[in-house]
PDB file of C-alpha atoms in Angstrom:
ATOM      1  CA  UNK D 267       9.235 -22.139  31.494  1.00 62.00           C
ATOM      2  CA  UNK D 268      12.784 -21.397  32.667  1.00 84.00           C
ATOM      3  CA  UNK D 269      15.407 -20.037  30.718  1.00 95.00           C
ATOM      4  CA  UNK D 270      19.042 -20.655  30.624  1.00 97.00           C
ATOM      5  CA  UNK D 271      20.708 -19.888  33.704  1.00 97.00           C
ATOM      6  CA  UNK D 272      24.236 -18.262  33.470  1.00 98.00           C
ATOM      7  CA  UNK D 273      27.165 -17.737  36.582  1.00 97.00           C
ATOM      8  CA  UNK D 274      28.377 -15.677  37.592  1.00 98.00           C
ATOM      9  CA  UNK D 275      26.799 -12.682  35.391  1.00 97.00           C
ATOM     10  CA  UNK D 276      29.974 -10.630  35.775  1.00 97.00           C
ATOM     11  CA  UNK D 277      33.816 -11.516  37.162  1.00 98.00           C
ATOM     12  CA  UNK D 278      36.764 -10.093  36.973  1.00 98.00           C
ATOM     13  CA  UNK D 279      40.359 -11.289  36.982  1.00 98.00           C
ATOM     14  CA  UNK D 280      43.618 -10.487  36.492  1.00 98.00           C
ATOM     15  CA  UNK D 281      45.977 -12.467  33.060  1.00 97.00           C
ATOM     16  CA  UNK D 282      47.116 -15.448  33.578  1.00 97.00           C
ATOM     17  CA  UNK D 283      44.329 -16.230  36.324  1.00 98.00           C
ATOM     18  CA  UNK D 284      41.476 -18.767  36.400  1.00 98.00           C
ATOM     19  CA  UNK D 285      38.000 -18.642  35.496  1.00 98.00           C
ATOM     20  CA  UNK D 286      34.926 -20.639  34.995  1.00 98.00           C
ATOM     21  CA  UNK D 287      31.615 -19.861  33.959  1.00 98.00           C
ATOM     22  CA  UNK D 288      28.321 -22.458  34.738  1.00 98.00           C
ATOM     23  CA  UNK D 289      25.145 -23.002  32.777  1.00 98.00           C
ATOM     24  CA  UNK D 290      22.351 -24.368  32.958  1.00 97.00           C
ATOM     25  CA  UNK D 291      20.586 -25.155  30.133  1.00 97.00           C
ATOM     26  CA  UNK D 292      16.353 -25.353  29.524  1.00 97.00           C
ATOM     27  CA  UNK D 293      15.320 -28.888  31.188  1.00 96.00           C
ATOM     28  CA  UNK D 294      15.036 -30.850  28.339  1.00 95.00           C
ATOM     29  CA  UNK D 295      17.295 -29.256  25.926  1.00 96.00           C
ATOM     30  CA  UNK D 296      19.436 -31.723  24.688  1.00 96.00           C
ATOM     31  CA  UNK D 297      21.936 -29.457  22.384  1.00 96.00           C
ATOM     32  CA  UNK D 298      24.427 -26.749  24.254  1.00 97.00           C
ATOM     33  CA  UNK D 299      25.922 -23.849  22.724  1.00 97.00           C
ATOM     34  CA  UNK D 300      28.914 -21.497  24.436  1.00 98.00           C
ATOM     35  CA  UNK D 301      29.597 -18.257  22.537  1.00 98.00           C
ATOM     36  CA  UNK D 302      31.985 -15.734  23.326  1.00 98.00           C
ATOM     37  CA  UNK D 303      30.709 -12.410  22.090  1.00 97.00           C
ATOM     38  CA  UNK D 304      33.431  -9.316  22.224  1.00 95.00           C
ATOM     39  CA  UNK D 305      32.278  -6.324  22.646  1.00 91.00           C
ATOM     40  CA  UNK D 306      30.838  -4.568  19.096  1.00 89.00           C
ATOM     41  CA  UNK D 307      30.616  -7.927  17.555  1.00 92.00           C
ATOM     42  CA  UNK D 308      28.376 -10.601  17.052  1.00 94.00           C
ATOM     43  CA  UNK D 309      28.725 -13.749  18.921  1.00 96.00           C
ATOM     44  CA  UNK D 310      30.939 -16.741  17.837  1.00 96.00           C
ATOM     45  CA  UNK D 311      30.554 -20.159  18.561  1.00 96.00           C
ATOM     46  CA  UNK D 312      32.901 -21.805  20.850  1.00 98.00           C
ATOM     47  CA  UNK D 313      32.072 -25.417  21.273  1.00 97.00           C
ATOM     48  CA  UNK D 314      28.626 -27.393  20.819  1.00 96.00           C
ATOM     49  CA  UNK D 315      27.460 -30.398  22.885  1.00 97.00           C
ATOM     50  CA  UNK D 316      24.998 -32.505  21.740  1.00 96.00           C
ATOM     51  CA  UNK D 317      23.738 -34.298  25.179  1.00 94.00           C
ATOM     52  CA  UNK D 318      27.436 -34.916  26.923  1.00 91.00           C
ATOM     53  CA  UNK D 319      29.386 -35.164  23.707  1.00 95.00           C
ATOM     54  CA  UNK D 320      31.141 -32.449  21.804  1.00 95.00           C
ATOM     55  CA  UNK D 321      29.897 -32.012  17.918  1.00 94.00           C
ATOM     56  CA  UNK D 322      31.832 -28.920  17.562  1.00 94.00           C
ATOM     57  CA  UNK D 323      34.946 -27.199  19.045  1.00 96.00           C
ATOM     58  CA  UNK D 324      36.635 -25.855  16.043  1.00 94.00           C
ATOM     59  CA  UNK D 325      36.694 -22.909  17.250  1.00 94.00           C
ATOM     60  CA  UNK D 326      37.433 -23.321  21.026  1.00 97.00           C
ATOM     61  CA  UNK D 327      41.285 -22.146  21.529  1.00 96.00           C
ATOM     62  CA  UNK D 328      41.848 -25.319  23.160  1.00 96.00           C
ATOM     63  CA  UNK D 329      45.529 -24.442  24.402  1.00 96.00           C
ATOM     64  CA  UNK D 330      43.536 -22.715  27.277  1.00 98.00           C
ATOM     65  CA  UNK D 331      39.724 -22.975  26.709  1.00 98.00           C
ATOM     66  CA  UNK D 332      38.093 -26.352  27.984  1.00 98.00           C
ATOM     67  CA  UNK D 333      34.257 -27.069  28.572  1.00 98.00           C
ATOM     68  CA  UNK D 334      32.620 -30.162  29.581  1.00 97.00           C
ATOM     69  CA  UNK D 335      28.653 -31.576  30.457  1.00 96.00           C
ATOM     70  CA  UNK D 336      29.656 -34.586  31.975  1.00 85.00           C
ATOM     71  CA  UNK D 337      26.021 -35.337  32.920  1.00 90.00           C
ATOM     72  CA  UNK D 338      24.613 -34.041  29.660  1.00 88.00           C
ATOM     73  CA  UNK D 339      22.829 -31.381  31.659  1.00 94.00           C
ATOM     74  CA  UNK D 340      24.644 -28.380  32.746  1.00 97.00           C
ATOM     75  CA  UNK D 341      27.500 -27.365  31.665  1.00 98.00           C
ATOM     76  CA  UNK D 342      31.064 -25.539  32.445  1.00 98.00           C
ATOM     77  CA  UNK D 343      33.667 -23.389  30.231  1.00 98.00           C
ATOM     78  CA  UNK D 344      37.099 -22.713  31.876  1.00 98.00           C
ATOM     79  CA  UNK D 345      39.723 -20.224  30.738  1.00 98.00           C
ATOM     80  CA  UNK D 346      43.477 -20.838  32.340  1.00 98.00           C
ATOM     81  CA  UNK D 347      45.045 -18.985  31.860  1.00 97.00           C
ATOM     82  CA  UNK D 348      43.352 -16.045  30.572  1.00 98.00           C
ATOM     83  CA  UNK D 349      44.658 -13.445  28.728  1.00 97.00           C
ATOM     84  CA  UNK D 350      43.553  -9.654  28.165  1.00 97.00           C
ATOM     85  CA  UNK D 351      42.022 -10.781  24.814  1.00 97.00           C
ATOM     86  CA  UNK D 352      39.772 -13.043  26.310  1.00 98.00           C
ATOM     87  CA  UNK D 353      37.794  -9.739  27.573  1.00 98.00           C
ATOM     88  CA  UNK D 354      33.976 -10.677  26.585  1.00 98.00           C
ATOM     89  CA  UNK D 355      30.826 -12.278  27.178  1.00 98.00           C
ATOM     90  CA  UNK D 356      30.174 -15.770  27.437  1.00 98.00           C
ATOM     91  CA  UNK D 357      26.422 -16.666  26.627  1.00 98.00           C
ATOM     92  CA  UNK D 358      25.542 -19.850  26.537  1.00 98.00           C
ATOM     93  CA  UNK D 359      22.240 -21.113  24.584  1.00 97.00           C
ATOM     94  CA  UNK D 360      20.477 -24.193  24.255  1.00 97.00           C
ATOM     95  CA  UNK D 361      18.011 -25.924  21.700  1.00 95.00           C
ATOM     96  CA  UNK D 362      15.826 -29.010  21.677  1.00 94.00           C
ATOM     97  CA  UNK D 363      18.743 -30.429  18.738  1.00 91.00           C
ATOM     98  CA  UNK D 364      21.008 -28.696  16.172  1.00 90.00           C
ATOM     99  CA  UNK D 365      17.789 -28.129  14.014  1.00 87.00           C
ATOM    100  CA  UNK D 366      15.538 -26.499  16.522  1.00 89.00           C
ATOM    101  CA  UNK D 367      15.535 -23.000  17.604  1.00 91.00           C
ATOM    102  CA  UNK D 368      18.214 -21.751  19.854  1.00 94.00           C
ATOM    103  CA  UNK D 369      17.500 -20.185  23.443  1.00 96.00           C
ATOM    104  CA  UNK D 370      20.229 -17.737  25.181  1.00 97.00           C
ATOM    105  CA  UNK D 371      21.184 -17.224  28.738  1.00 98.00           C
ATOM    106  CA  UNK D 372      22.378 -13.637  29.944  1.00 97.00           C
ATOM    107  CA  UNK D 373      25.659 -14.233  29.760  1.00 97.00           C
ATOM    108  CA  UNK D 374      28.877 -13.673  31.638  1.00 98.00           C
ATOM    109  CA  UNK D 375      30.665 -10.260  31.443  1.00 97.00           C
ATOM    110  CA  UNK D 376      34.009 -11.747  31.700  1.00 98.00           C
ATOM    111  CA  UNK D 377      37.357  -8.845  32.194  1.00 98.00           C
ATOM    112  CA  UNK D 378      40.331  -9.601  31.991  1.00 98.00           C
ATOM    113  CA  UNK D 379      42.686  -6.933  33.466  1.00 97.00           C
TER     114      UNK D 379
ATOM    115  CA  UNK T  78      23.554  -3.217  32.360  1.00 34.00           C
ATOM    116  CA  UNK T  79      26.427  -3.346  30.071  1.00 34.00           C
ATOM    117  CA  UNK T  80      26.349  -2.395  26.427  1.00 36.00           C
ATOM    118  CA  UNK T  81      26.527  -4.924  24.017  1.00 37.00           C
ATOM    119  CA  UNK T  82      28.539  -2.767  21.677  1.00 41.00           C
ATOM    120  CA  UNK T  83      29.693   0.558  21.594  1.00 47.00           C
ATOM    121  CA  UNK T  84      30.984   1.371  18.149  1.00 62.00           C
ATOM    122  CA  UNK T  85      28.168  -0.564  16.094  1.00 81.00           C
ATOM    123  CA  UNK T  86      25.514   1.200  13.449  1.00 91.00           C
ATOM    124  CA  UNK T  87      23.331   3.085  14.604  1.00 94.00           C
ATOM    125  CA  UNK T  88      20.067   3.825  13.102  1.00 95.00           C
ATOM    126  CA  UNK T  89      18.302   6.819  15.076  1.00 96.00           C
ATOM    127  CA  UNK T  90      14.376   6.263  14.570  1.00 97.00           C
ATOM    128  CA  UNK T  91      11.349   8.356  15.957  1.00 97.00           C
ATOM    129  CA  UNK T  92       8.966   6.214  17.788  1.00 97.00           C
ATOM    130  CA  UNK T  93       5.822   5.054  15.544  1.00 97.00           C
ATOM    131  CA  UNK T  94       7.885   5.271  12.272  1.00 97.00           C
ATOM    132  CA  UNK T  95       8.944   1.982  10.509  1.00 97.00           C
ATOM    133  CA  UNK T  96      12.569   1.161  10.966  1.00 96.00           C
ATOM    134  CA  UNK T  97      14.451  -0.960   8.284  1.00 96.00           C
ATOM    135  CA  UNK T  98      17.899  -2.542   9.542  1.00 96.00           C
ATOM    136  CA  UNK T  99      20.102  -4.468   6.573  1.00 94.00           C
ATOM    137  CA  UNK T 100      22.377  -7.264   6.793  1.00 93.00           C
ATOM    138  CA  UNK T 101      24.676  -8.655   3.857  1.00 91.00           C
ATOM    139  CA  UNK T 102      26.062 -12.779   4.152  1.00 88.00           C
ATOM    140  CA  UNK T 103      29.170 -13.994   3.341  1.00 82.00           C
ATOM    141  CA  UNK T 104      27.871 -17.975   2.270  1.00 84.00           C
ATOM    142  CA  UNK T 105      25.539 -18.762  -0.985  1.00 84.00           C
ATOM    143  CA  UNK T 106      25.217 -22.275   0.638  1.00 85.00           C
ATOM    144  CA  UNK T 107      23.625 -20.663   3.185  1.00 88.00           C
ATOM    145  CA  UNK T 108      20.026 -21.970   3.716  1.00 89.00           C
ATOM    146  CA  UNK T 109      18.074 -20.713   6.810  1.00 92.00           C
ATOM    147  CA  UNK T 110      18.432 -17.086   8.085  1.00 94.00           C
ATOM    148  CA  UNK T 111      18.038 -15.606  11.658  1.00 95.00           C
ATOM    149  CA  UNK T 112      17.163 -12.041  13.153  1.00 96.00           C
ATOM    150  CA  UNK T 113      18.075 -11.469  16.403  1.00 97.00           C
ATOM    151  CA  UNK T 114      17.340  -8.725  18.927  1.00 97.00           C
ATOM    152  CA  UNK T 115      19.903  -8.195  22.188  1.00 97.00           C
ATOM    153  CA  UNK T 116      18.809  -5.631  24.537  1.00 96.00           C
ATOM    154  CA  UNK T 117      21.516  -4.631  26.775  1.00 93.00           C
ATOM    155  CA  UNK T 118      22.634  -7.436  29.710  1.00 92.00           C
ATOM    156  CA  UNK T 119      20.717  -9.782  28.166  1.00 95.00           C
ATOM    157  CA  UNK T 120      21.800 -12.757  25.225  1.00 96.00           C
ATOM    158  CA  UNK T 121      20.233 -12.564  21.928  1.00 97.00           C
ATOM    159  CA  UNK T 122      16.182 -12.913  21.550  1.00 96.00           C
ATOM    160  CA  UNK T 123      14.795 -14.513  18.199  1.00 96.00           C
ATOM    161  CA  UNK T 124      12.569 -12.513  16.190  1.00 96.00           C
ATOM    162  CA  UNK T 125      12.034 -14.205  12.842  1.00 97.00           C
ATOM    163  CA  UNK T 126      13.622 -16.810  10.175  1.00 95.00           C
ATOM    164  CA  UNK T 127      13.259 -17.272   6.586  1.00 96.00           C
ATOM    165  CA  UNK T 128      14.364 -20.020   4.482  1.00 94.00           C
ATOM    166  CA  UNK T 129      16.178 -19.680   1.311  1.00 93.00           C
ATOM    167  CA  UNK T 130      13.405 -20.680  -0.622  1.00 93.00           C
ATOM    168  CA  UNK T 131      11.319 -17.955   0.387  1.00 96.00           C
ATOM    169  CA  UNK T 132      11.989 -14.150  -0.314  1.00 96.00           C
ATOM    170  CA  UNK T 133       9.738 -12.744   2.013  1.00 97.00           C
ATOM    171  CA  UNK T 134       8.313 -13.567   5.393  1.00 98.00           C
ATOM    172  CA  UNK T 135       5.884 -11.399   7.860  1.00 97.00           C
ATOM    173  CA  UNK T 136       5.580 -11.903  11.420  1.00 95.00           C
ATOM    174  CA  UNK T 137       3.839  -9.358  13.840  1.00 93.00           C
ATOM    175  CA  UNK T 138       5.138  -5.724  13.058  1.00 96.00           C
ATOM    176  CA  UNK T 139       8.104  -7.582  11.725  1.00 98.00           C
ATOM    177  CA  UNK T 140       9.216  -8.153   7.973  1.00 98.00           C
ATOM    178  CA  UNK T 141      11.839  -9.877   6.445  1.00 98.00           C
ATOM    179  CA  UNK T 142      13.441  -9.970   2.882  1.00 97.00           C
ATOM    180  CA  UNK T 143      15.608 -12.089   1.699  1.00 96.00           C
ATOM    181  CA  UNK T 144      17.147 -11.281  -1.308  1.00 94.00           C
ATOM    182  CA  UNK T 145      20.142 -13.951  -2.727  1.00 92.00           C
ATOM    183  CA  UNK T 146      21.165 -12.841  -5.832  1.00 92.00           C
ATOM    184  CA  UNK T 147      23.479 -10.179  -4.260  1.00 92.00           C
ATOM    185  CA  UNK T 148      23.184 -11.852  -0.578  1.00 91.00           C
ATOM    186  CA  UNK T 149      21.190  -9.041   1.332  1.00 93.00           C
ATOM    187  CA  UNK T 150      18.777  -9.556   4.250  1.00 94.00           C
ATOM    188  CA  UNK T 151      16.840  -7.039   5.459  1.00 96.00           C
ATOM    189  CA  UNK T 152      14.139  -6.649   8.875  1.00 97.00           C
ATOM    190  CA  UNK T 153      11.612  -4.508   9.130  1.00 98.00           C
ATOM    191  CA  UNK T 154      10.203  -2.953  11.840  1.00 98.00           C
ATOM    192  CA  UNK T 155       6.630  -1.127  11.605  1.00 97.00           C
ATOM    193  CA  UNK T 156       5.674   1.291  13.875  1.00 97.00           C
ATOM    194  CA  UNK T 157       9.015   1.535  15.973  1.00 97.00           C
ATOM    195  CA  UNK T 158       8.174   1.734  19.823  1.00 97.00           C
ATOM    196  CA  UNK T 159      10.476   2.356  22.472  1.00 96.00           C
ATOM    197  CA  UNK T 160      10.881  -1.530  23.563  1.00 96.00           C
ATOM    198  CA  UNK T 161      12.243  -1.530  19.845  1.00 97.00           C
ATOM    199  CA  UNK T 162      15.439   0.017  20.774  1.00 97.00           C
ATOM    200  CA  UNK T 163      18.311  -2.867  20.939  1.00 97.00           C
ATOM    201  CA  UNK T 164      21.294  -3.855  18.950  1.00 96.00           C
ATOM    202  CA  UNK T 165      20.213  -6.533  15.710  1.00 97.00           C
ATOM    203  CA  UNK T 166      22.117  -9.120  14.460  1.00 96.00           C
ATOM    204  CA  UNK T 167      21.313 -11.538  11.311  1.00 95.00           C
ATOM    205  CA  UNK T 168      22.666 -15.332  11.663  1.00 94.00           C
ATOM    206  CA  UNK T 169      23.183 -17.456   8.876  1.00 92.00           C
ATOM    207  CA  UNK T 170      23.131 -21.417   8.663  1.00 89.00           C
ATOM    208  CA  UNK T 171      24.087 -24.008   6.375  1.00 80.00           C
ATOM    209  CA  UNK T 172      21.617 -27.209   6.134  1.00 69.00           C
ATOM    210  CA  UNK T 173      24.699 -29.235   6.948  1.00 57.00           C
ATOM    211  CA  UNK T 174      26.170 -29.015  10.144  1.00 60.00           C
ATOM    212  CA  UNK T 175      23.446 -26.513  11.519  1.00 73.00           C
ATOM    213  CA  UNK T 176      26.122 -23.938  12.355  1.00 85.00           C
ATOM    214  CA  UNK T 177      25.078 -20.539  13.558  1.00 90.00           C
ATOM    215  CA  UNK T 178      27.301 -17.486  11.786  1.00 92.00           C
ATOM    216  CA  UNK T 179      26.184 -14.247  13.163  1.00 93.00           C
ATOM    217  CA  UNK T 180      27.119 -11.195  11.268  1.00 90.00           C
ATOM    218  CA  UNK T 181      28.143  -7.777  12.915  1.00 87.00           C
ATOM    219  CA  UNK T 182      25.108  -5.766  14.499  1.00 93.00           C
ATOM    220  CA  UNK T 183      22.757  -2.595  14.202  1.00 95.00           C
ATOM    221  CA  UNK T 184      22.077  -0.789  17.077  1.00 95.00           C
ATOM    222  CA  UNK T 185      18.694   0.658  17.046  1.00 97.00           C
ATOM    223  CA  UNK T 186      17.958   3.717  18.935  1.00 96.00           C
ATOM    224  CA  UNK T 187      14.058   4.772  19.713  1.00 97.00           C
ATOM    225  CA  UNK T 188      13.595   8.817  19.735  1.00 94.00           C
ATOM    226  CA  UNK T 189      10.150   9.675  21.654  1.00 89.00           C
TER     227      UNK T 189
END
């Protein structure tokens, strides 16, 4: 079985530029996760989709984060414009629903210089 | 590939002893626990999970205690190999809202 498929698995960009990471989720998976985990620290949750709609964002700094899964399938964060403090990796899981187990991609190594 | 954290615990380990990495939680109405293992460049792996109704739960070469009364979780690793070698997180979630909290991480280091 595939995992989750992450892209690009490393990018980096200069504050107040553009970014966007892509995922692709286990076929199947209904529920999307994207984390952002900074370095020496476990990840947190940024926004959860259950199939194309968004259960959870609470934690997404919305003034410049945005993600959407217009298709319920796979799914993209953007960051614009990013500052240094955004520095981290995006992973981005998946899970059957909220109640099943959770499945990770790679991740993107996201720098901001 | 990258390191997934450079200033974490460290617990230094010689290969074939058993390793034991602890984890305290912030939330009592936490009901469902998680161990995680994240090798470097890659996102977190599952390992094991334990309810709150349990205090114990065994899984191959793999032990975990959960102990609520002061909020302590705790994995076990019997006879450490060299795959072993990682950083470990615990995750907490509440039945409501299914929620994953990870706490901060243990890197575990495999001595031959």
């Amino acid at each position: 079985e595939a995992g989750v498929a992450q892209s690009p698995r490393y990018k980096i960009i200069e504050k107040r530029q553009s970014v966007a990471f892509w995922c692709n989720p286990i076929s199947g998976h209904a529920t999307l996760y994207w984390y952002q985990q900074i370095l020496g620290q476990g990840p947190k949750l940024l926004i959860q989709f259950q199939n194309n709609g968004v259960v959870d964002d609470s934690q997404l700094p919305k003034d410049r984060f945005s993600a959407e899964r217009l298709k319920g399938v796979d799914s993209t964060l953007k960051i614009q414009p990013a500052k240094l403090e955004d520095s981290a990796v995006y992973l981005c899981a998946s899970s059957l629903s909220p109640s099943n187990e959770q499945f990770f991609g790679p991740g993107t190594r996201l720098t901001v210089l | 590939g990258e390191s997934v954290g450079l200033h974490l615990p460290t617990l230094s380990v010689q290969e074939g002893d058993n390793s034991i990495i602890n984890c305290a939680y912030s939330n009592s109405a936490s009901d469902y626990f998680i161990w995680y293992k994240q090798e470097s460049g890659k996102g977190p792996q599952f390992i094991i999970d334990i309810r709150s109704n349990m205090d114990k739960r065994q899984g191959q070469r793999v032990t975990v205690l959960l102990n609520k009364t002061v909020k302590h979780l705790s994995l076990q690793i019997a006879a450490t190999q060299p795959g072993d070698s990682a950083v470990y997180f615990c995750a907490e979630k509440k039945a409501a809202g299914n929620k994953l909290t990870f706490g901060g991480g243990t890197r575990v280091l495999v001595k031959p």
